[in-house]
Amino acid sequence: MILSDHYIADEPYYRPVGDEITLFEAAYAMRLPVMLKGPTGCGKTRFIEHMAWKLNKPIVTVACHEDMTASDLVGRFLLDANGTIWHDGPLCLAVRHGAICYLDEIVEARQDTTVVIHPLTDERRILPLEKKGELVRAHAGFHLVISYNPGYQSILKDLKESTKQRFCAIEFGYPEAEVEAEIVAHEAGIGPDAAALLVTIGERSRNLRGHGLAEGASTRMLIHAGQLLKHGIQLEAACRIALILPITDDTDLRGALCAAVAACV
Amino acid sequence: MILSDHYIADEPYYRPVGDEITLFEAAYAMRLPVMLKGPTGCGKTRFIEHMAWKLNKPIVTVACHEDMTASDLVGRFLLDANGTIWHDGPLCLAVRHGAICYLDEIVEARQDTTVVIHPLTDERRILPLEKKGELVRAHAGFHLVISYNPGYQSILKDLKESTKQRFCAIEFGYPEAEVEAEIVAHEAGIGPDAAALLVTIGERSRNLRGHGLAEGASTRMLIHAGQLLKHGIQLEAACRIALILPITDDTDLRGALCAAVAACV
Amino acid sequence: MILSDHYIADEPYYRPVGDEITLFEAAYAMRLPVMLKGPTGCGKTRFIEHMAWKLNKPIVTVACHEDMTASDLVGRFLLDANGTIWHDGPLCLAVRHGAICYLDEIVEARQDTTVVIHPLTDERRILPLEKKGELVRAHAGFHLVISYNPGYQSILKDLKESTKQRFCAIEFGYPEAEVEAEIVAHEAGIGPDAAALLVTIGERSRNLRGHGLAEGASTRMLIHAGQLLKHGIQLEAACRIALILPITDDTDLRGALCAAVAACV
Amino acid sequence: MILSDHYIADEPYYRPVGDEITLFEAAYAMRLPVMLKGPTGCGKTRFIEHMAWKLNKPIVTVACHEDMTASDLVGRFLLDANGTIWHDGPLCLAVRHGAICYLDEIVEARQDTTVVIHPLTDERRILPLEKKGELVRAHAGFHLVISYNPGYQSILKDLKESTKQRFCAIEFGYPEAEVEAEIVAHEAGIGPDAAALLVTIGERSRNLRGHGLAEGASTRMLIHAGQLLKHGIQLEAACRIALILPITDDTDLRGALCAAVAACV
Amino acid sequence: MILSDHYIADEPYYRPVGDEITLFEAAYAMRLPVMLKGPTGCGKTRFIEHMAWKLNKPIVTVACHEDMTASDLVGRFLLDANGTIWHDGPLCLAVRHGAICYLDEIVEARQDTTVVIHPLTDERRILPLEKKGELVRAHAGFHLVISYNPGYQSILKDLKESTKQRFCAIEFGYPEAEVEAEIVAHEAGIGPDAAALLVTIGERSRNLRGHGLAEGASTRMLIHAGQLLKHGIQLEAACRIALILPITDDTDLRGALCAAVAACV
Amino acid sequence: MILSDHYIADEPYYRPVGDEITLFEAAYAMRLPVMLKGPTGCGKTRFIEHMAWKLNKPIVTVACHEDMTASDLVGRFLLDANGTIWHDGPLCLAVRHGAICYLDEIVEARQDTTVVIHPLTDERRILPLEKKGELVRAHAGFHLVISYNPGYQSILKDLKESTKQRFCAIEFGYPEAEVEAEIVAHEAGIGPDAAALLVTIGERSRNLRGHGLAEGASTRMLIHAGQLLKHGIQLEAACRIALILPITDDTDLRGALCAAVAACV
């Protein structure tokens, strides 16, 4: 079956933090396109994989980047023994076969990508394959979801108003301390105390945001540190390589972060 | 039949707001190229689909973007088992077979696109296929329509004077409150009171335009909120994900918009 | 016959405004390349089509743009069942078969286009096909004509001195009021009074040039308004969609132009 | 015979103005690469065609431009029925078969072009075809000549020192009045008085150089005016279209140039 | 066996300077992606080759650069006698067959490269081959390692936060004098005294860093000087060509460095 | 035999000016990559050709430029009757067959070229052919040499530190007067007095460096002047076309240089 390997077989662990599941289900029911907003490493990808599993739908994920062309999304002609034949791109596959199409960090893509999705996001729900001369009408099950990290946008690189207005937005942030500790403990396989300790360190690093640090330690990074702890690495070393060295080269910031770790031991 | 899937089968809902239908029909009768001007989500695409249905003509829609080349519009050679064969692009198909060609947001395209349409917009009504060495004379039924959002243009990206002067322009805006409520009620399938409430919220958001908000909530967004209402989502949540979160990340503006919603409940 | 569909079958209407026909015929007789200078919509294209008809010569028109390559003009290899075969581009066709080649708005093209024509514009009259290794000597009937709108040039985009000096220049402007009314009446099929009225409105809009308006209404736009009048549209509406909305989004300028129309009713 | 159509059959008219023929012959005898320096339209191309005729050598002329690649000069693989086969570019043909290769306005080309000629301009006299894996040793008769207009260079676009130092330079300017009149009379087929008149006008226009005029009228333009005179066009009209309109759009400069013409009548 | 020539046959000499081997083994055990940070020539490449040997794993090394595309990493279609067939790129090979993939100086690559690795660096461990329509799930043995030189980054060219946060970081610097002398002696095959002398010179050059010198002499350069010594070149000459001339053209800095060498003789 | 036409058959004339031959032989013996530094026309290319002859090794020379891609160096797939087949580029040929690879003016190339050579310049001595999926281990005889003109570098275009540190550097300058006269006399075939005169003129032009002249006359240019002398051209004319006109268009500098020549007659 086409897209059969795009189903999520096992329930991905997801700990809800608000009404995001209800809102997504409503938007999905009306097939309103959805934009997941939030910082890196806070669980947007996990959420959409969870929803795909919950709704029992195949999901086609595309990591967008500035060299991606509309053809990478839509499809292209390839040369065969008998001449050129058309190969559907990931967006086109999702449109034809009724999958969720998840365009990760769409703002990184060039404008042609964002414009290509316009006719899919209003009542027309069509994908014109201009190079092939075909007008693909979306399968009833097709649903479009994009992610968007508000911290990354600049004047030069942002979604156009005419694109933004086509989406409902669900917002994500780092969870409350208690919830985040629960997540870290589950994902890294460590005890609640160690997890709580890591969350405290993570929150201190997030307080340095705007004081020289572009972003604090994400939930993902706390899980990394937890995994190293579980493997037997000491807390200071685990935090150093998982939380501090990757995000800053500034001596003062490193000192402040190390002190934050030391204060927790 | 060629372009047979480009006819609009069912009458698209369109609520006229002025003399736009008469003016379009006059321009169409003389085959004067038409430019639809107006902000995003105010109904330009719906209007042209309605006119195509009303005139019983096939319509070829192209969403323009800055990576679209003249070949994407006009056509190109593709490799076949017996060598290269020519494939008409969407503009060329419309020219040969007498369709309406609707170039959406043409100002996003590169200059080669806009220059390609010049010989189609004066008395010559020809499309030179330079790569193929063919001079296509337009079918009597061919009509060219473009859309143009005045709020988007900059010095770097605008139509050339020599392009603008080739078009008659019909202008669109957000409809009067009463008319807009009628549209929202029809499209979202909600009652007149809920629709009127959403229109009031929409107008308040439009008043913030120029005070930090690039654009207010469009008619399209009000319909999204209405659809969520109909699905059982509460007004505040529906407005938050459909009207507020998609268009601004600014805390103050979000506060102002939430207050506007709260005042209407 | 090659280029047989590039003859102008019926005399294109052209109302001379000075000695331009005599000057063109002299330059043509000596095969001196000709540059037609003047603003958009003043009749340069009509003039050259008229001359092609008068001299009974095929005319190959190329609308230049910044993505046009020298290969688009000269020719390229295309893949056939037996390998690559050469296809002459429009310039090369005109050179081989003795047509007028009209390069419209050549200043829009990249430099490779303008340099490609150099050896055709002096006594050598050759077109080297470097990719094919062929040196095409121009047919005795070949004549090169370009158009150039002085209002568009900037430091970044202008013809090189070494290109300009290869051409004789014939200048065009908007005709005298009486002549222009005659043209508008003929082309739109309306009476002399209505045409005179439109010309008066056109002149007023041209007076606003430099006061916020990039260009005033061209003769072409007056004809558009006339055609709408003839179709039964009222003067104000016809002027609004044909003369005002296409060229400005500025509220004050629109007001001034509407007042100019109202004053004429 | 290869390059047989690159011989100059008939003696091109050339009126020497100094020792340029002796100097060129000496550089040619030692196969020292030669750079012809001088403004546009002063006879550099005619000189090199004359020398090719005098030395009875084939000449391969390439008009350089900024989109020309090294492959355009050197050669490339093209697809044949049996796969790709190599096609020599114009420079490679000249190198193999001992022609003069004349690279016109080489400074317009991209750096890859200018670097490609380096190994041909020192004692090695080789052309490495890197894409083909062949090292072509130059035929004994191969000679490299380039043209260079000092008025065009800018910081962004100039020959590299390491390129300049590989050439002997011969300089050209507009000839003395008497000589120039002789040339104009010969080339336009007009009498000495008319030619002298045109040369006087040309000199006056050159005096305006630096006062708003990029360059004055070249010898080539005076010949154009002479040809129009011969065809029966009046002096004022001939000068207007051949000398004034092509080079300036400035009203004051046009006035000054017209006055210069009127003063000569 | 696929990738059989990517095993490191002989133990590469590596002198540990801290707990880097333990940390790497922990990260490898959890398959956490690793970032090796440190200046040029300090042994990052040697370290990863040593670890590949120690873990008995094939290693696929890619030197990243700004013209490398995602296809260079992931794979592409190539033309065969029977049409196009897919060729896995180096990253894809490593993913399928469970090798270490070492992306050297990844920050030099374009964004599409860095985004391509995202789905490989979280729990999904997948590589979507969008052009082929295949979703490759990583072999259990696959491990991703990148290098990163903090001294090279600028605002224009740095890893995105969302990329950095996906890695654990291990930091490298120049070793302590005693250790470095041991390394130089071993690698160049010279005695401990000569090696100690070279290390002293190296440290002096590193003190000039920030006083006009971009970087001091790396361990690699000291080994070069040692190799020249071993071959019989005098100390001054060996230091001149291996340590001084390659890194600065400034007369004063050269003087200071020469004096530093002379002081050691 | 592969690369058989890349041996230097006859001893190229080279007059040593210091210990450069000894230093090069030592670096070659250890296979340390070598960077030849010095101004244009001072003999770097002649030196490396001499060394290739002396060591009886084939030499593959590549003139680098900013449009050269890594594929131009490494190799690419070309289409054959049976599909694509791989063609080694010049660097790959040298690596496989043990030649000297001389990358002339490598700093002109794009970064991908310089990064491609990294794994060849350390102990690994490998060339990964990523597009082909092959890891070429260098032949024992392979040696990498690059040239570098310190006067040309700018902030935008310089070798990266991580590249520079991989090379030993040998520096070249213009030789002492006596030695340079010996070279000029030998190469141009003129007597010692005439050669000494040219060298004096050359030194005077070099004194103008930094006073408006980018570089003075190189040894190469003095040889050009000598060759013209030998052919019978007078000293002033020979110096004018070989030494003065090619390097400056400034009237004052030309005057100063002419005076320097006149003073020597």
Coordinates of C-alpha atoms in Angstrom, one line a residue, chain D residues 49-182:
Chain D
E49 CA 40.6 42.1 -39.5
H50 CA 43.0 44.0 -41.7
M51 CA 46.0 42.4 -40.0
A52 CA 44.4 38.9 -40.4
W53 CA 44.0 39.6 -44.1
K54 CA 47.5 41.0 -44.4
L55 CA 49.1 38.0 -42.7
N56 CA 46.7 35.7 -44.6
K57 CA 45.6 34.0 -41.4
P58 CA 42.2 32.8 -40.2
I59 CA 40.7 34.9 -37.4
V60 CA 38.3 33.6 -34.7
T61 CA 36.5 36.5 -33.1
V62 CA 34.7 36.2 -29.8
A63 CA 32.5 39.0 -28.3
C64 CA 33.0 38.5 -24.6
H65 CA 30.2 39.1 -22.1
E66 CA 29.6 38.4 -18.4
D67 CA 27.6 35.3 -18.9
M68 CA 30.2 33.6 -21.1
T69 CA 31.8 30.6 -19.4
A70 CA 35.2 29.1 -19.9
S71 CA 33.3 26.2 -21.6
D72 CA 32.0 28.6 -24.2
L73 CA 35.6 29.4 -25.1
V74 CA 37.3 26.1 -24.7
G75 CA 34.6 23.5 -25.6
R76 CA 32.2 21.1 -24.1
F77 CA 30.7 17.6 -24.4
L78 CA 27.5 17.4 -26.4
L79 CA 25.2 14.4 -26.5
D80 CA 25.3 12.3 -29.6
A81 CA 23.5 9.1 -30.6
N82 CA 26.5 7.2 -29.1
G83 CA 26.9 9.3 -26.0
T84 CA 28.7 12.5 -25.4
I85 CA 31.3 13.8 -27.9
W86 CA 33.6 16.7 -27.4
H87 CA 33.1 19.9 -29.4
D88 CA 36.0 22.4 -29.5
G89 CA 35.1 25.9 -28.6
P90 CA 36.3 28.9 -30.6
L91 CA 39.5 29.4 -28.6
C92 CA 40.4 25.7 -28.8
L93 CA 39.8 25.7 -32.6
A94 CA 42.2 28.7 -33.0
V95 CA 44.8 27.0 -30.8
R96 CA 44.7 23.7 -32.7
H97 CA 44.7 25.2 -36.1
G98 CA 46.9 28.2 -35.8
A99 CA 44.4 31.1 -36.1
I100 CA 44.4 34.5 -34.6
C101 CA 42.0 34.4 -31.7
Y102 CA 40.5 37.9 -31.0
L103 CA 38.7 38.2 -27.7
D104 CA 36.7 41.4 -28.0
E105 CA 36.1 43.3 -24.7
I106 CA 37.6 40.5 -22.7
V107 CA 37.1 42.5 -19.5
E108 CA 33.4 41.8 -19.8
A109 CA 34.0 38.1 -19.3
R110 CA 34.1 36.3 -16.0
Q111 CA 37.4 35.5 -14.5
D112 CA 37.4 32.0 -15.6
T113 CA 37.8 33.1 -19.2
T114 CA 40.7 35.3 -18.4
V115 CA 42.4 32.6 -16.4
V116 CA 41.9 30.1 -19.1
I117 CA 44.2 32.0 -21.4
H118 CA 47.1 32.2 -19.0
P119 CA 48.9 29.0 -20.0
L120 CA 48.5 30.1 -23.6
T121 CA 50.3 33.5 -23.0
D122 CA 53.6 32.3 -21.7
E123 CA 56.2 30.0 -23.0
R124 CA 54.2 26.9 -22.3
R125 CA 51.6 27.9 -25.0
I126 CA 49.2 25.1 -23.8
L127 CA 45.5 24.9 -23.4
P128 CA 44.5 22.3 -20.8
L129 CA 41.1 20.9 -21.5
E130 CA 40.4 19.8 -18.0
K131 CA 36.9 18.4 -18.7
K132 CA 38.4 16.2 -21.4
G133 CA 41.7 15.4 -19.8
E134 CA 43.6 16.7 -22.8
L135 CA 46.6 19.1 -23.0
V136 CA 46.5 21.0 -26.3
R137 CA 49.8 22.4 -27.4
A138 CA 49.3 25.5 -29.5
H139 CA 49.9 25.4 -33.3
A140 CA 52.9 27.4 -34.2
G141 CA 50.6 29.9 -36.0
F142 CA 48.3 30.6 -33.0
H143 CA 48.3 34.2 -31.9
L144 CA 46.1 35.7 -29.1
V145 CA 44.8 39.2 -29.4
I146 CA 42.4 41.0 -27.0
S147 CA 40.7 44.4 -26.9
Y148 CA 40.3 46.6 -23.9
N149 CA 38.5 49.9 -23.5
P150 CA 40.2 51.8 -20.7
G151 CA 37.1 54.0 -20.2
Y152 CA 34.9 51.1 -19.1
Q153 CA 36.9 49.6 -16.2
S154 CA 35.9 49.9 -12.6
I155 CA 37.2 48.5 -9.4
L156 CA 34.8 45.7 -9.7
K157 CA 35.6 44.8 -13.3
D158 CA 39.1 45.1 -14.5
L159 CA 41.7 42.7 -15.8
K160 CA 43.9 41.2 -13.1
E161 CA 47.5 42.4 -13.0
S162 CA 48.6 38.9 -13.6
T163 CA 46.6 39.0 -16.8
K164 CA 47.7 42.5 -18.0
Q165 CA 51.3 41.7 -17.6
R166 CA 51.1 38.9 -20.2
F167 CA 50.3 41.3 -23.1
C168 CA 52.0 43.9 -25.2
A169 CA 49.6 46.8 -25.7
I170 CA 48.9 48.9 -28.8
E171 CA 46.9 52.0 -28.3
F172 CA 44.1 53.4 -30.5
G173 CA 42.3 56.8 -30.5
Y174 CA 40.2 58.8 -32.8
P175 CA 42.3 59.8 -35.8
E176 CA 43.4 63.3 -36.7
A177 CA 40.7 65.4 -38.3
E178 CA 42.1 65.1 -41.8
V179 CA 42.5 61.4 -41.6
E180 CA 39.1 60.9 -40.0
A181 CA 37.5 62.8 -42.8
E182 CA 39.2 60.6 -45.3

